[in-house]
Short mmCIF file of C-alpha atoms and ligand atoms in Angstrom, two decimals:
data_model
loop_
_atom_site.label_atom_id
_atom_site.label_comp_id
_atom_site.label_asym_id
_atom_site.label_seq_id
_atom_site.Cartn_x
_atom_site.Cartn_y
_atom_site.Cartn_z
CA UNK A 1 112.48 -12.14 -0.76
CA UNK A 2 115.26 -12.63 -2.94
CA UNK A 3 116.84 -16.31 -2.79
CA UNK A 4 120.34 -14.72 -2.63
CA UNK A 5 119.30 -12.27 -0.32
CA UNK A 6 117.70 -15.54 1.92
CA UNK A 7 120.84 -17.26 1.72
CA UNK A 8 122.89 -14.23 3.04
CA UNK A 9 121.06 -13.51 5.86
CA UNK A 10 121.01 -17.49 6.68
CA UNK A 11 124.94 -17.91 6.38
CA UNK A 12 125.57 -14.51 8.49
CA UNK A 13 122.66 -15.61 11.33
CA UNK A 14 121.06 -12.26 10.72
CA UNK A 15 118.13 -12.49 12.77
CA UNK A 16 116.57 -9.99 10.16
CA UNK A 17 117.29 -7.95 6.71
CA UNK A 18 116.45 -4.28 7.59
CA UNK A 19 117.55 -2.27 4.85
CA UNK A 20 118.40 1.34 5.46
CA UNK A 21 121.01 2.36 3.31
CA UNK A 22 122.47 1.23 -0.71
CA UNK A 23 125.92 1.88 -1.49
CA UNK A 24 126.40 3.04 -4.65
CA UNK A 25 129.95 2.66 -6.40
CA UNK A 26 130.58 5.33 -9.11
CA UNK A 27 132.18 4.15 -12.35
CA UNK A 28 130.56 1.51 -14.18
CA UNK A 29 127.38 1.74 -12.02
CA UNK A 30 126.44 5.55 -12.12
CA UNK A 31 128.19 6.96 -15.24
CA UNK A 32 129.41 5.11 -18.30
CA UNK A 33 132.96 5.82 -17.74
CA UNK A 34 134.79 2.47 -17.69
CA UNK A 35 135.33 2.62 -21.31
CA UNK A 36 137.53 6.14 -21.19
CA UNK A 37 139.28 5.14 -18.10
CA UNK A 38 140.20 1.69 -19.90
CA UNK A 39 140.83 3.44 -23.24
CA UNK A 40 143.26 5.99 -21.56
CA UNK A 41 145.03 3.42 -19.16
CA UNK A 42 145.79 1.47 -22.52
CA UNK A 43 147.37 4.04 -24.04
CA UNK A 44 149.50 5.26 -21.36
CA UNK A 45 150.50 1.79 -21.08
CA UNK A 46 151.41 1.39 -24.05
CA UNK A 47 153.39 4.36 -24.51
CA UNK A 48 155.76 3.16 -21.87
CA UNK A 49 156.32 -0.23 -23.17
CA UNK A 50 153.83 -1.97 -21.47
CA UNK A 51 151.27 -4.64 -22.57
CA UNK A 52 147.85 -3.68 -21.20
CA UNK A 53 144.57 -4.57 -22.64
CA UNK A 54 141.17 -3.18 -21.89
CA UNK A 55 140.55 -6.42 -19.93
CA UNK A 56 143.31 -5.69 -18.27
CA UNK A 57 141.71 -2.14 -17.28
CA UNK A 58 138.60 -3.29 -16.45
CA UNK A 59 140.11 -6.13 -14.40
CA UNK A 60 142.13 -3.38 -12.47
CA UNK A 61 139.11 -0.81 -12.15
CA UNK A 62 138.75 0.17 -8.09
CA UNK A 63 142.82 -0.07 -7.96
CA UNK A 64 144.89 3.44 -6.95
CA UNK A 65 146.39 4.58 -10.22
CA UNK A 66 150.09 3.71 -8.44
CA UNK A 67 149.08 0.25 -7.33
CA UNK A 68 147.88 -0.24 -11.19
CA UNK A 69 151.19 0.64 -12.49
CA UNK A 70 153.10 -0.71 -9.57
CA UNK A 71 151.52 -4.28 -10.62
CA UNK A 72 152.95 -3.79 -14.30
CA UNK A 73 156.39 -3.24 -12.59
CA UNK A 74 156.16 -6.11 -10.99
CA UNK A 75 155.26 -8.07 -13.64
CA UNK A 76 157.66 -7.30 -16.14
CA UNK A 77 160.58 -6.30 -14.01
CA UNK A 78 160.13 -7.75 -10.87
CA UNK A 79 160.16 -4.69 -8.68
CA UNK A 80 157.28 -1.90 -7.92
CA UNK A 81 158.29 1.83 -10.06
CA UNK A 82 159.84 5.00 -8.26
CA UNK A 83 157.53 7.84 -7.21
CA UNK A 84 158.61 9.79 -10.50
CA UNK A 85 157.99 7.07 -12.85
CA UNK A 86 154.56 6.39 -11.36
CA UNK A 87 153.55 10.12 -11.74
CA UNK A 88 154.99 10.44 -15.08
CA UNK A 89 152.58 7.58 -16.10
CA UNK A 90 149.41 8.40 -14.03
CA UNK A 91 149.31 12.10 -15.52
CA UNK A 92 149.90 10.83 -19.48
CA UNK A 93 146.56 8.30 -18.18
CA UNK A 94 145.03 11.28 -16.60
CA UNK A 95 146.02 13.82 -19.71
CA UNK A 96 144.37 10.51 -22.06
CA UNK A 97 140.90 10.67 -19.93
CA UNK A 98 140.94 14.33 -20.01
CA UNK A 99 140.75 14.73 -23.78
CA UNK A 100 137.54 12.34 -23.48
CA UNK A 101 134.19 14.13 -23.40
CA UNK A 102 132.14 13.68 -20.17
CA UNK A 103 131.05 10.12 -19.65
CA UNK A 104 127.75 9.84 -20.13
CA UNK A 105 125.33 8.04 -17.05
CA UNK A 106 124.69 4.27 -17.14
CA UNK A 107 121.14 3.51 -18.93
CA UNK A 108 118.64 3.55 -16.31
CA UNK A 109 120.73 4.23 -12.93
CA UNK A 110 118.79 7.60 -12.06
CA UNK A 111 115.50 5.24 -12.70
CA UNK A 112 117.28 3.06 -10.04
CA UNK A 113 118.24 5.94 -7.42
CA UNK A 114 114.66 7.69 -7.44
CA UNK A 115 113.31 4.27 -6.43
CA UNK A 116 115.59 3.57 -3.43
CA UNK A 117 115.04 7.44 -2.72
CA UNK A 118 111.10 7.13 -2.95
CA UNK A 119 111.51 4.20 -0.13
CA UNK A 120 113.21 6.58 2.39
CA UNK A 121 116.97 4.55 2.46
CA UNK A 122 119.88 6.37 2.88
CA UNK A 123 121.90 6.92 -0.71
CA UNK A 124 125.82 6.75 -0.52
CA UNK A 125 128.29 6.97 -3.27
CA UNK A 126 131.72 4.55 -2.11
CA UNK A 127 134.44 5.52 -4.88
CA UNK A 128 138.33 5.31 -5.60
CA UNK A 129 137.81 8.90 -7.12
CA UNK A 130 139.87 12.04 -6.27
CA UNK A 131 137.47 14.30 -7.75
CA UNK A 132 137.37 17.64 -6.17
CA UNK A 133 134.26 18.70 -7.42
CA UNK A 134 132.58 15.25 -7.37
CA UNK A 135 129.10 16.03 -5.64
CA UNK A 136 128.66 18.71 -7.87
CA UNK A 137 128.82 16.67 -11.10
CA UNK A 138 126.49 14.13 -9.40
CA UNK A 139 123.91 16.82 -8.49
CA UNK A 140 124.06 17.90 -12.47
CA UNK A 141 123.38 14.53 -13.61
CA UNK A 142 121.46 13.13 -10.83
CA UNK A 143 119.61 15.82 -9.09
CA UNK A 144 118.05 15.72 -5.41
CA UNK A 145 119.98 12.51 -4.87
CA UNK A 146 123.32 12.71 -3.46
CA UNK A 147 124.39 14.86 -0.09
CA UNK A 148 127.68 16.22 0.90
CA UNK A 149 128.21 13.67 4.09
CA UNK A 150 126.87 10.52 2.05
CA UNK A 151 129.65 10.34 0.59
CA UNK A 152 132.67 8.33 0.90
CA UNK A 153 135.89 9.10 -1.85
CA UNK A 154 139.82 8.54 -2.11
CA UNK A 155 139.72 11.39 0.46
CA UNK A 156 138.28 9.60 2.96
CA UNK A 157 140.20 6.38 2.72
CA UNK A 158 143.65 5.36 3.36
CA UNK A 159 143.84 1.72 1.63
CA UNK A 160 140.84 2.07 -0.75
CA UNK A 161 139.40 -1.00 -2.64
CA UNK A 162 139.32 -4.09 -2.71
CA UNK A 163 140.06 -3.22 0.88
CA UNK A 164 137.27 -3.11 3.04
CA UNK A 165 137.84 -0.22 4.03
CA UNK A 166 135.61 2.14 2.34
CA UNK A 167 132.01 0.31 2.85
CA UNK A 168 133.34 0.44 6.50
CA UNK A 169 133.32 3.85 6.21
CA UNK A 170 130.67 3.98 4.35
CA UNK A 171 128.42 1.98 7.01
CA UNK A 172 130.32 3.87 9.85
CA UNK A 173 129.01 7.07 8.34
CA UNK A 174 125.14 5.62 7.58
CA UNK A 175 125.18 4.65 11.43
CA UNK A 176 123.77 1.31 9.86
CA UNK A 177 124.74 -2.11 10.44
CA UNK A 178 125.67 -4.57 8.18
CA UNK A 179 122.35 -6.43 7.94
CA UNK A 180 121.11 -2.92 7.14
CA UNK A 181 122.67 -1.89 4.01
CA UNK A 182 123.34 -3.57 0.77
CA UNK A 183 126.42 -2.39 -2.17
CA UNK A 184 125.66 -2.03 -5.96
CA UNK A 185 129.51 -2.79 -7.56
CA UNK A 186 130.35 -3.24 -10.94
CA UNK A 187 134.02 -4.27 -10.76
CA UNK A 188 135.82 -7.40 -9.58
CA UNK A 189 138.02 -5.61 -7.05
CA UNK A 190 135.08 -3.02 -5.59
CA UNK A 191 132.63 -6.81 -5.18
CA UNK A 192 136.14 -8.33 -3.22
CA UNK A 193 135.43 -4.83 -0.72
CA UNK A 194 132.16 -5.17 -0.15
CA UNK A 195 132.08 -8.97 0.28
CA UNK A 196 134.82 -8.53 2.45
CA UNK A 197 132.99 -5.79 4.48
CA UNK A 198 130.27 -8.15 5.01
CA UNK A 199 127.91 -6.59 3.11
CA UNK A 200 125.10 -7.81 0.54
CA UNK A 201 127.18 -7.28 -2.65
CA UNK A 202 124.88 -6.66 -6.23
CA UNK A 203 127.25 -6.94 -9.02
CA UNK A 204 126.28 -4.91 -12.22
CA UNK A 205 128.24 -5.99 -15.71
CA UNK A 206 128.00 -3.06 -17.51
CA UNK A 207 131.68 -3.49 -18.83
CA UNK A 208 133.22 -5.95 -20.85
CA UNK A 209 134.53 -8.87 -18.67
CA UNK A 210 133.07 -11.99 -18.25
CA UNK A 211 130.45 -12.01 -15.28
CA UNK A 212 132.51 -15.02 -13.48
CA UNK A 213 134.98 -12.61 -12.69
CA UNK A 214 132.50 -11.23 -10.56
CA UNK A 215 131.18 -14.45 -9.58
CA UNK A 216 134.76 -15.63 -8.48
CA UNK A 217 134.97 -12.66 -6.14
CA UNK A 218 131.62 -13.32 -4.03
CA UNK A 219 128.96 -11.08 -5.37
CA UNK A 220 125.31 -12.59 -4.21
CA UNK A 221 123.70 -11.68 -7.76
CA UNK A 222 124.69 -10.86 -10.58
CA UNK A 223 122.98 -8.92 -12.62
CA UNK A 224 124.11 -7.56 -16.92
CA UNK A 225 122.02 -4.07 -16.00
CA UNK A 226 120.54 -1.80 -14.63
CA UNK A 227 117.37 -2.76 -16.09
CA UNK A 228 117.43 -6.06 -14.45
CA UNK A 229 118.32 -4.96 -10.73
CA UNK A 230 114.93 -2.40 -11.22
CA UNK A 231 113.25 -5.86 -12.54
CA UNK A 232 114.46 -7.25 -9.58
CA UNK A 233 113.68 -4.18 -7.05
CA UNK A 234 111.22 -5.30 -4.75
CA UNK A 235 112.54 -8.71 -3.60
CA UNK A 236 115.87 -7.26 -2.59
CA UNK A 237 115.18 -3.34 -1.56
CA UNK A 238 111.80 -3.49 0.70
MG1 MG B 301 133.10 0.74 -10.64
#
């Protein structure tokens, strides 16, 4: 077993680790999207007089688009932006990722999903996105994998992350407990959900930020790919 994984169950008095079910955040760990998301979030920024970097958009990946901007607001005029402001800014970032061509999957992440599949454990996707046809896009790039109620999107959520709140959804709908399920994450603020759901939390870098910031927020491991975490597989998934 895993010495993270060891450690985890010790500090939670787990009697047991009996996984059933990996939640799967979407950006960053299932498609390579980070870096159009960032990209357009910059330039939106930007063209409203704002200083943003792409650290700064990977730092604030797993936030609502409003709270993002509503935390610029903040910053550099001490109070959060009106409702028309905030839409005016979201749709230039959402007109930015548009003109992008479809992100592309993360190396190796289908590799990574056919193994938990092949050992029977449930497969949920926990995201921030509002895509309507989300499951359909996963079923063209990752067939066989994903199901309509294992799923768990800014539909379903109220607060979103880092809020618990969605992998308490998410373990709600696997009808697991929390010594039952583990979360693959890839951003500071979706690790601070799942560590604060209780859960095992795997933090992938695939993006550009320093892996303390994922470190700082709790993850158990840390991992720079995909690659690794299959490396990896049998000490934590069995
Ligand atoms: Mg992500």
């Amino acid at each position: 077993m895993n010495l993270q994984l060891k450690k985890f169950i010790e500090k939670n008095n787990f009697h047991q680790f009996d996984l059933k079910a990996v939640f799967f955040d979407m950006d960053g760990v299932l498609f390579d999207s980070m870096p159009l998301h960032a990209e357009a979030w910059v330039k939106a920024m930007n063209d409203f007089g704002f200083e943003f970097s792409l650290y700064d958009a990977y730092m604030n990946e797993g936030r609502t688009g409003e709270s993002t901007i509503d935390e610029m607001f903040v910053k550099k005029y001490g109070h959060a932006a009106d409702q028309q402001t905030k839409q005016k800014i979201y749709d230039i970032k959402a007109k930015y990722f548009n003109e992008c061509p479809a992100p592309k999957q993360i190396s190796d992440a289908f590799e990574l999903l056919k193994m938990v599949k092949a050992k029977g454990l449930q497969i949920f996707v926990v995201t921030g996105s509002a895509q309507i046809s989300l499951l359909d896009t996963l079923d063209k790039n990752f067939p066989n994998i994903f199901e309509k109620d294992k799923m768990v999107t800014a539909f379903d959520c109220k607060i979103g992350k880092p809020d618990p709140e969605p992998y308490l959804l998410a373990l709600q709908k696997a009808g697991v407990a929390k010594n039952q399920a583990v979360v693959v994450e890839n951003a500071p603020l979706g690790v601070q959900s799942g560590v604060a759901a209780g859960l095992f939390t795997i933090g992938i870098n695939t993006g550009i930020l320093r892996p303390e910031e994922l470190e700082k927020e709790g993850a158990n491991i840390i991992y720079p790919n995909m690659k690794t975490l299959i490396e990896n597989f049998d000490e934590i998934f069995f």
